[in-house]
CSV table of C-alpha atoms and ligand atoms in Angstrom, one decimal:
chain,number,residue,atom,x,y,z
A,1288,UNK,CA,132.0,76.1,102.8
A,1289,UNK,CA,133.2,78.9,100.2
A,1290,UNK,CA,136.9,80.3,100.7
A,1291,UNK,CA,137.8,83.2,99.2
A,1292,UNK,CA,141.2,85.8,99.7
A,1293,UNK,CA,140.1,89.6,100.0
A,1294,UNK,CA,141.4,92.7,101.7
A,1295,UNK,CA,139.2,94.7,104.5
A,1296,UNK,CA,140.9,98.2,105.6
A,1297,UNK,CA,144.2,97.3,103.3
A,1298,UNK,CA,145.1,93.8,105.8
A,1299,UNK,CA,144.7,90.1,103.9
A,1300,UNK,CA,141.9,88.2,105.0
A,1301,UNK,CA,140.3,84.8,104.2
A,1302,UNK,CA,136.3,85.4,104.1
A,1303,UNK,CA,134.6,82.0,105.0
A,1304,UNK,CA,131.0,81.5,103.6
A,1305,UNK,CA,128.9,78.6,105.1
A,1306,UNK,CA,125.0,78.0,104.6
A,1307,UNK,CA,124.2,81.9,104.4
A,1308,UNK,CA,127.0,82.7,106.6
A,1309,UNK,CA,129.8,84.7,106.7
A,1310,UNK,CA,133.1,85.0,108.7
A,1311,UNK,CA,136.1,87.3,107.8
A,1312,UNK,CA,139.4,86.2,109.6
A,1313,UNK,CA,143.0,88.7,109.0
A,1314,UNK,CA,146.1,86.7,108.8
A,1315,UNK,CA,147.5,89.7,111.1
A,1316,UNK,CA,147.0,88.0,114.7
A,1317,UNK,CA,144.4,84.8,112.7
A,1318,UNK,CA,142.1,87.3,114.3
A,1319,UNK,CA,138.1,86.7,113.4
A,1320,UNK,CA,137.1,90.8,112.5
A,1321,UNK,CA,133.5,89.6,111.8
A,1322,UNK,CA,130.7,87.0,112.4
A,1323,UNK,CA,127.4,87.3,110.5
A,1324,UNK,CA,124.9,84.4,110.8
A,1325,UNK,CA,122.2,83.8,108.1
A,1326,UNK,CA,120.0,86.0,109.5
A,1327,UNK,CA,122.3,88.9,108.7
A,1328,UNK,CA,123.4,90.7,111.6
A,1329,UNK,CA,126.6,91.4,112.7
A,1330,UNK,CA,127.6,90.2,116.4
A,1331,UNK,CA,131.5,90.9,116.3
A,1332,UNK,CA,132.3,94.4,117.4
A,1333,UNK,CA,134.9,95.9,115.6
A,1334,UNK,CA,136.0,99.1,116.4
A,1335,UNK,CA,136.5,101.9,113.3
A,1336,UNK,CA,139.4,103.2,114.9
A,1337,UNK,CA,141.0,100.1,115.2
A,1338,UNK,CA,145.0,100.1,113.4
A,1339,UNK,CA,145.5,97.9,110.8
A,1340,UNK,CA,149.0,98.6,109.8
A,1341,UNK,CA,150.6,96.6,112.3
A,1342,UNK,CA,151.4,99.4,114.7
A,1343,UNK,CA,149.5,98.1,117.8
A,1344,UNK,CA,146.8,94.8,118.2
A,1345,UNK,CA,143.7,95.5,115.9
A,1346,UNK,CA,140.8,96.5,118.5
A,1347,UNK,CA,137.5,94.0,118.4
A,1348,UNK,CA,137.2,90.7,116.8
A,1349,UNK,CA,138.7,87.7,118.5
A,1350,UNK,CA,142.1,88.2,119.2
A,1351,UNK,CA,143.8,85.3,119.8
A,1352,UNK,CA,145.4,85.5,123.5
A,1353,UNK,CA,148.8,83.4,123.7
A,1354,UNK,CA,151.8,82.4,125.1
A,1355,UNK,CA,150.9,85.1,127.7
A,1356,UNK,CA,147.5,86.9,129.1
A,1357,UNK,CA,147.3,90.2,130.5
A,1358,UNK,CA,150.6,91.6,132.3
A,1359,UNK,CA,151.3,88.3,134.1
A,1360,UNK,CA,154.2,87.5,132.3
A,1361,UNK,CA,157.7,89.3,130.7
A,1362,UNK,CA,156.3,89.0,127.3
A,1363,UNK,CA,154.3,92.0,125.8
A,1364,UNK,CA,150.5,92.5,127.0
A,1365,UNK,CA,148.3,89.5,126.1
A,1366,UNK,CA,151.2,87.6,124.3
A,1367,UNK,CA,152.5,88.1,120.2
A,1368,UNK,CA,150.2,85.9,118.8
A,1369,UNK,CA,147.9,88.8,117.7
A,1370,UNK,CA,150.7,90.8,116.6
A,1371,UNK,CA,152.3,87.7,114.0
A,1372,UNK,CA,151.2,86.9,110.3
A,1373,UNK,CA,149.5,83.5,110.2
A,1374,UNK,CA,149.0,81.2,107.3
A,1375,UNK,CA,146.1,80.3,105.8
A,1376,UNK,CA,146.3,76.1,105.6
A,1377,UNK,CA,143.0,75.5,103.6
A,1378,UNK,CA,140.2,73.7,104.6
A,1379,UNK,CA,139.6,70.7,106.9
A,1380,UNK,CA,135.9,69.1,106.3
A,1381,UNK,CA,134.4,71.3,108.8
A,1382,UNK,CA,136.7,74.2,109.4
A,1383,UNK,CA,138.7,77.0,107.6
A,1384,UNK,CA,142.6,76.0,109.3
A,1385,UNK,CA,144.6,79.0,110.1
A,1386,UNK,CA,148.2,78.6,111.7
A,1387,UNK,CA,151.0,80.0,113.6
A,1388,UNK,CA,155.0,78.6,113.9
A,1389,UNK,CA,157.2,79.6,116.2
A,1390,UNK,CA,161.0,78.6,115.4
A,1391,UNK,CA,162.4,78.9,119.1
A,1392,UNK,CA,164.1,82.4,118.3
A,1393,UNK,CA,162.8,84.7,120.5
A,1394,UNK,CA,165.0,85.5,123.1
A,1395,UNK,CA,162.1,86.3,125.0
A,1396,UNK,CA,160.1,82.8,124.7
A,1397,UNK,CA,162.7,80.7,123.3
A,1398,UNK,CA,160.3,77.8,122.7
A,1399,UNK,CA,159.3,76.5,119.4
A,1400,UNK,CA,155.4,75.7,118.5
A,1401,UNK,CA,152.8,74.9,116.3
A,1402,UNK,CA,149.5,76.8,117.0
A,1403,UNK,CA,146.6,75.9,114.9
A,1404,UNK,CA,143.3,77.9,114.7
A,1405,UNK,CA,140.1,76.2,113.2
A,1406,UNK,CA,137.2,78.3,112.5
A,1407,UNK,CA,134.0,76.4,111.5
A,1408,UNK,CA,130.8,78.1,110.2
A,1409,UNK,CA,126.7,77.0,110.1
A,1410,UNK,CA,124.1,79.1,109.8
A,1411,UNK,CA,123.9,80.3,113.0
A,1412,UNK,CA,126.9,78.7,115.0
A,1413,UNK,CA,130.4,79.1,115.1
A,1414,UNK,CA,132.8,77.3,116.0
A,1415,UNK,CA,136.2,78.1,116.9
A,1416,UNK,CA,139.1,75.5,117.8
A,1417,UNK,CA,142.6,76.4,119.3
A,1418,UNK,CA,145.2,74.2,119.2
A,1419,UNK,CA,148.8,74.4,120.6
A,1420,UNK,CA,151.5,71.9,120.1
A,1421,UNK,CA,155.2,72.0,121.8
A,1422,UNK,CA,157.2,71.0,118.9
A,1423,UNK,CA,160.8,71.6,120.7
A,1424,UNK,CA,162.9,69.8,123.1
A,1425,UNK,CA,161.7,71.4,126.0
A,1426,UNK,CA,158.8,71.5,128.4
A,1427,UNK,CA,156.7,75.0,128.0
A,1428,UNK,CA,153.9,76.1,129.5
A,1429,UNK,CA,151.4,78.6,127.9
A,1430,UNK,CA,148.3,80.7,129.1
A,1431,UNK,CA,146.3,81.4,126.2
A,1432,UNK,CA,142.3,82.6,126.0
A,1433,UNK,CA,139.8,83.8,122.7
A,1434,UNK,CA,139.2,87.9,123.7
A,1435,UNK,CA,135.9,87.6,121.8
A,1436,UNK,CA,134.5,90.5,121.9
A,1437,UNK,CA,130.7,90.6,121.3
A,1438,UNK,CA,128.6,93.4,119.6
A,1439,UNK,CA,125.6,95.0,121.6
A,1440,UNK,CA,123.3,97.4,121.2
A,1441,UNK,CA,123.7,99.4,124.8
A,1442,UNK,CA,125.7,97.5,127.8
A,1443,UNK,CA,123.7,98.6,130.7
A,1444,UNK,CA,120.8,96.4,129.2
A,1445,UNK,CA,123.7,93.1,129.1
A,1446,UNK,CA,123.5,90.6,131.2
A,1447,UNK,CA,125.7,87.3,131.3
A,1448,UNK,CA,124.0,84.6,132.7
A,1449,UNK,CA,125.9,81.2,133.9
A,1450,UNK,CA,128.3,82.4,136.0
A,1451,UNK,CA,126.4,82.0,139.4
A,1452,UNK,CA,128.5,80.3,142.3
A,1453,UNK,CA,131.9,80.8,140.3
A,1454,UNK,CA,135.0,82.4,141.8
A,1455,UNK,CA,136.8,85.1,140.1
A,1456,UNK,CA,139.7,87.3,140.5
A,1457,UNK,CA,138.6,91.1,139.9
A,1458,UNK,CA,141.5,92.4,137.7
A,1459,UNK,CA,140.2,96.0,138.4
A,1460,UNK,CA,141.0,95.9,142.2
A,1461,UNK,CA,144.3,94.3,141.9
A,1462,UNK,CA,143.5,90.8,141.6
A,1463,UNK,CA,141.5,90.6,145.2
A,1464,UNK,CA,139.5,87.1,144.8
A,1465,UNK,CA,135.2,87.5,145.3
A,1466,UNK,CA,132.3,84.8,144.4
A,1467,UNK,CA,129.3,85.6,141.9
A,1468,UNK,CA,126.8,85.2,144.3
A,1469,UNK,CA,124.4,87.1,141.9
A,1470,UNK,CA,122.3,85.1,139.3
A,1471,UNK,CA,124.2,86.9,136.2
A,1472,UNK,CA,127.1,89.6,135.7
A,1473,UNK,CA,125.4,92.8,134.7
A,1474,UNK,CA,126.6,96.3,133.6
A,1475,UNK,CA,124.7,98.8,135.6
A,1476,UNK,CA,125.3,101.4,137.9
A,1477,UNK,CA,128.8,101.7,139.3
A,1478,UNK,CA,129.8,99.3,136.5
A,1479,UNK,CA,129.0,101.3,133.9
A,1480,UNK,CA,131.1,103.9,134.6
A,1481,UNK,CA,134.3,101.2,136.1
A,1482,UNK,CA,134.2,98.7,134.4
A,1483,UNK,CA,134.3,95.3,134.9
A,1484,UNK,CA,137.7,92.7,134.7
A,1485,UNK,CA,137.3,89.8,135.8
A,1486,UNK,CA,138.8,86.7,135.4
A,1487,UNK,CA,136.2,83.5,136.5
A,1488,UNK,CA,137.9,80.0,137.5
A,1489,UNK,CA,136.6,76.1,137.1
A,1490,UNK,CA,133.4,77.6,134.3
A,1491,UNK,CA,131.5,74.8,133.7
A,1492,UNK,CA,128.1,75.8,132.7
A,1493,UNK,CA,127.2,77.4,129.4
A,1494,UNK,CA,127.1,80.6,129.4
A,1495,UNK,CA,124.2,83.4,127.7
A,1496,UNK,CA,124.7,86.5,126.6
A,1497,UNK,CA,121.3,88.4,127.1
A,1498,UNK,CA,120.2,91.8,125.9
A,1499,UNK,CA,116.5,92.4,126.0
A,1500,UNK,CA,115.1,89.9,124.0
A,1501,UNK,CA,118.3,88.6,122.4
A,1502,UNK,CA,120.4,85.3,123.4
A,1503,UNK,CA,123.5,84.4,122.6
A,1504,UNK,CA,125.1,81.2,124.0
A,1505,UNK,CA,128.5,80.5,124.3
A,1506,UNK,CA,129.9,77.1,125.0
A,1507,UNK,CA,133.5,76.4,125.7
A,1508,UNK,CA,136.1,73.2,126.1
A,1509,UNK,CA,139.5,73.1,127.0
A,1510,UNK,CA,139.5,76.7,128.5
A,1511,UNK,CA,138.7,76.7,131.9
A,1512,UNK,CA,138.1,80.0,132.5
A,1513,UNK,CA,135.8,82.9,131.5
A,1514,UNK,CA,137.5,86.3,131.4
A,1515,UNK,CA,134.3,89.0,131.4
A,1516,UNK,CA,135.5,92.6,130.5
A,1517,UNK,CA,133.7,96.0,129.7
A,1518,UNK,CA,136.6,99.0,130.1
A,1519,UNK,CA,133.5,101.3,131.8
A,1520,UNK,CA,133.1,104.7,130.8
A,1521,UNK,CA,136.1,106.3,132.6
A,1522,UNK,CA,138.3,103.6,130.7
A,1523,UNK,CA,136.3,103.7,127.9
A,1524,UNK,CA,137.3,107.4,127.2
A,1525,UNK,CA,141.3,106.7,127.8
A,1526,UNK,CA,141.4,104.1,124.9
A,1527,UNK,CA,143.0,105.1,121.8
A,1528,UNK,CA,141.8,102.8,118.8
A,1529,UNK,CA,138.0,103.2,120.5
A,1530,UNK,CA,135.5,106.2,119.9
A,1531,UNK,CA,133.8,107.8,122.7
A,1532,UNK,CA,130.8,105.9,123.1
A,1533,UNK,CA,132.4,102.6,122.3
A,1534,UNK,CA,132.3,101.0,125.4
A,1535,UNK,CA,128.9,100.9,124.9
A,1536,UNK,CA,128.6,98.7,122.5
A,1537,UNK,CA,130.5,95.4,123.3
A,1538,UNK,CA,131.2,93.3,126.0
A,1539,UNK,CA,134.5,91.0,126.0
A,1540,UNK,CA,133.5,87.2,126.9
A,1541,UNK,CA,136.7,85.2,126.4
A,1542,UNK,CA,137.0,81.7,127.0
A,1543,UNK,CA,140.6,81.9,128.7
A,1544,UNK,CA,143.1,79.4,130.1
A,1545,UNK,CA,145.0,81.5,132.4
A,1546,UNK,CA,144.7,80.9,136.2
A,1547,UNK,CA,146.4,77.6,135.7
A,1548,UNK,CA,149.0,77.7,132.8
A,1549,UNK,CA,149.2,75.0,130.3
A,1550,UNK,CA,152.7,72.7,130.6
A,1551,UNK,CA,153.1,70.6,127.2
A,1552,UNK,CA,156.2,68.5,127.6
A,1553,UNK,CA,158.1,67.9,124.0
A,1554,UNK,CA,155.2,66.7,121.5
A,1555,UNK,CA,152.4,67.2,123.8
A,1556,UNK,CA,149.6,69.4,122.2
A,1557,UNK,CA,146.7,71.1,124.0
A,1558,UNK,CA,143.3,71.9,122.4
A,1559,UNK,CA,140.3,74.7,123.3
A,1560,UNK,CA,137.2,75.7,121.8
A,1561,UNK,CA,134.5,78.2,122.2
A,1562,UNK,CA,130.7,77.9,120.5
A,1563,UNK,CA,129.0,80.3,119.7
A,1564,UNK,CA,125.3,80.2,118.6
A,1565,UNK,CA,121.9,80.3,120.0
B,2629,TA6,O1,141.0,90.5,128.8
B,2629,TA6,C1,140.7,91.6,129.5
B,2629,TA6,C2,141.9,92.5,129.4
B,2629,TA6,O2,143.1,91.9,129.9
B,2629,TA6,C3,141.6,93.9,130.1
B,2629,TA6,O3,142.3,94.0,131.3
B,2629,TA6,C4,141.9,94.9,129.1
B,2629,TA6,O4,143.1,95.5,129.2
B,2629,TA6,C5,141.7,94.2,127.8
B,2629,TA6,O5,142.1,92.9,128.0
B,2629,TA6,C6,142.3,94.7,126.5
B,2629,TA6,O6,143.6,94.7,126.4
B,2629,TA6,P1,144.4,95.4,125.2
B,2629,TA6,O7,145.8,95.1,125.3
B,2629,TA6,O8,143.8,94.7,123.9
B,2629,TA6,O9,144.0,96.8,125.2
């Protein structure tokens, strides 16, 4: 694994080279911006209208979700993980080893923490490892989740299979609670110009990413949930940092820990992963 310091769009980033690989995290946020296996083609979507001076969350990538997701909390949307500098730690033996320190000075999340992010790189996998320690005096509890959001070529020919028989709460008609009775999550019809938001509970089976004649698996540990999310044309449309047709051409699949919050009493530590590969 090669490690080098460069700048994309005027931010700091680490770009990670692995067996023909390459991976390009920011320090802003320990965000990944892109993820191009040996075979050369991109599958991060990042938007070109994403803000990279600091102003608002860089749109695409994989944000890192935590202490908070969504608006179910009294911190600022999706937590202030993305919005904070990380440090670049070096290299474990498998894994470039990004991190995050909180001192317990927020007056807003008075807690203090460690969080690590470990991002690992093959040929065609990656590998991505939260890690979140509680190292204050006091219990805390945490939701946290990896907003990956995947590059496609069209969304209404996506398809996510694995989610079959799962619950999920539909967080684009107020949180009402439905089952996936169908065999995968598509975008077609009235989806396509909605939306979907939805947050799935107790995922246990890999999941596949299918477009066409393309698969992309994604394996996750630690998270128990599955947060699936496409903003839908009418959406789409309303969101600054994307360009018109943009909603096209991703689909969110975030491997999330948010229905039931993590609790770390004083030097307990939580980890999570999500796999992505073929
Ligand atoms: O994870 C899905 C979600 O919570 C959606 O509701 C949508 O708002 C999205 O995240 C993006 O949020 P952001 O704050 O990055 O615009």
């Amino acid at each position: 694994m090669q490690i080098e310091s460069v700048s994309f769009r005027g931010t700091p980033c680490i770009r990670i080279n692995s067996q023909g690989a390459t991976a390009l995290v920011a320090l802003r946020g320990g965000q990944l911006l892109s993820w191009v296996p040996a075979d050369g083609r991109e599958r991060l979507f990042l938007s070109e209208r994403a803000v990279f001076d600091g102003s608002a969350p860089i749109r695409g990538g994989i944000p890192v979700v935590f202490p908070q997701f969504g608006e179910r909390g009294a911190l600022r949307k999706h937590g202030f993980a993305r919005d904070r500098v990380w440090t670049f730690d070096g290299q474990s033996a498998e894994a470039a080893v990004f991190s995050l320190v909180g001192h317990g000075t927020d007056a807003d999340w008075p807690y203090p923490f460690r969080l690590h992010l470990h991002v690992g790189l093959s040929a065609d996998r990656l590998v991505l490892g939260l890690e979140a320690e509680n190292t204050g005096a006091m219990p805390l509890a945490f939701a946290a989740a990896l907003h990956t959001y995947l590059r496609v070529e069209d969304i209404a020919r996506v398809a996510i299979e694995g989610l079959q028989g799962c619950d999920f709460e539909d967080s684009a008609a107020g949180g009402t609670l439905h089952r996936q009775h169908d065999y995968d999550v598509a975008f077609a019809d009235d989806a396509l110009d909605a939306g979907i938001d939805r947050i799935y509970g107790d995922v246990v089976a890999p999941l596949v990413l299918v477009e066409g004649e393309r698969r992309l698996a994604l394996e996750q540990d630690g998270f128990g949930d599955v947060v699936v999310w496409n903003p839908g044309a009418h959406l789409g449309a309303q969101i600054r940092d994307l360009a018109p047709d943009d909603w096209r051409r991703f689909v969110c699949v975030e491997a999330a820990q948010v229905l039931q919050p993590v609790v770390l009493t004083p030097g307990g530590a939580w980890r999570g992963s999500q796999v992505l590969g073929p």
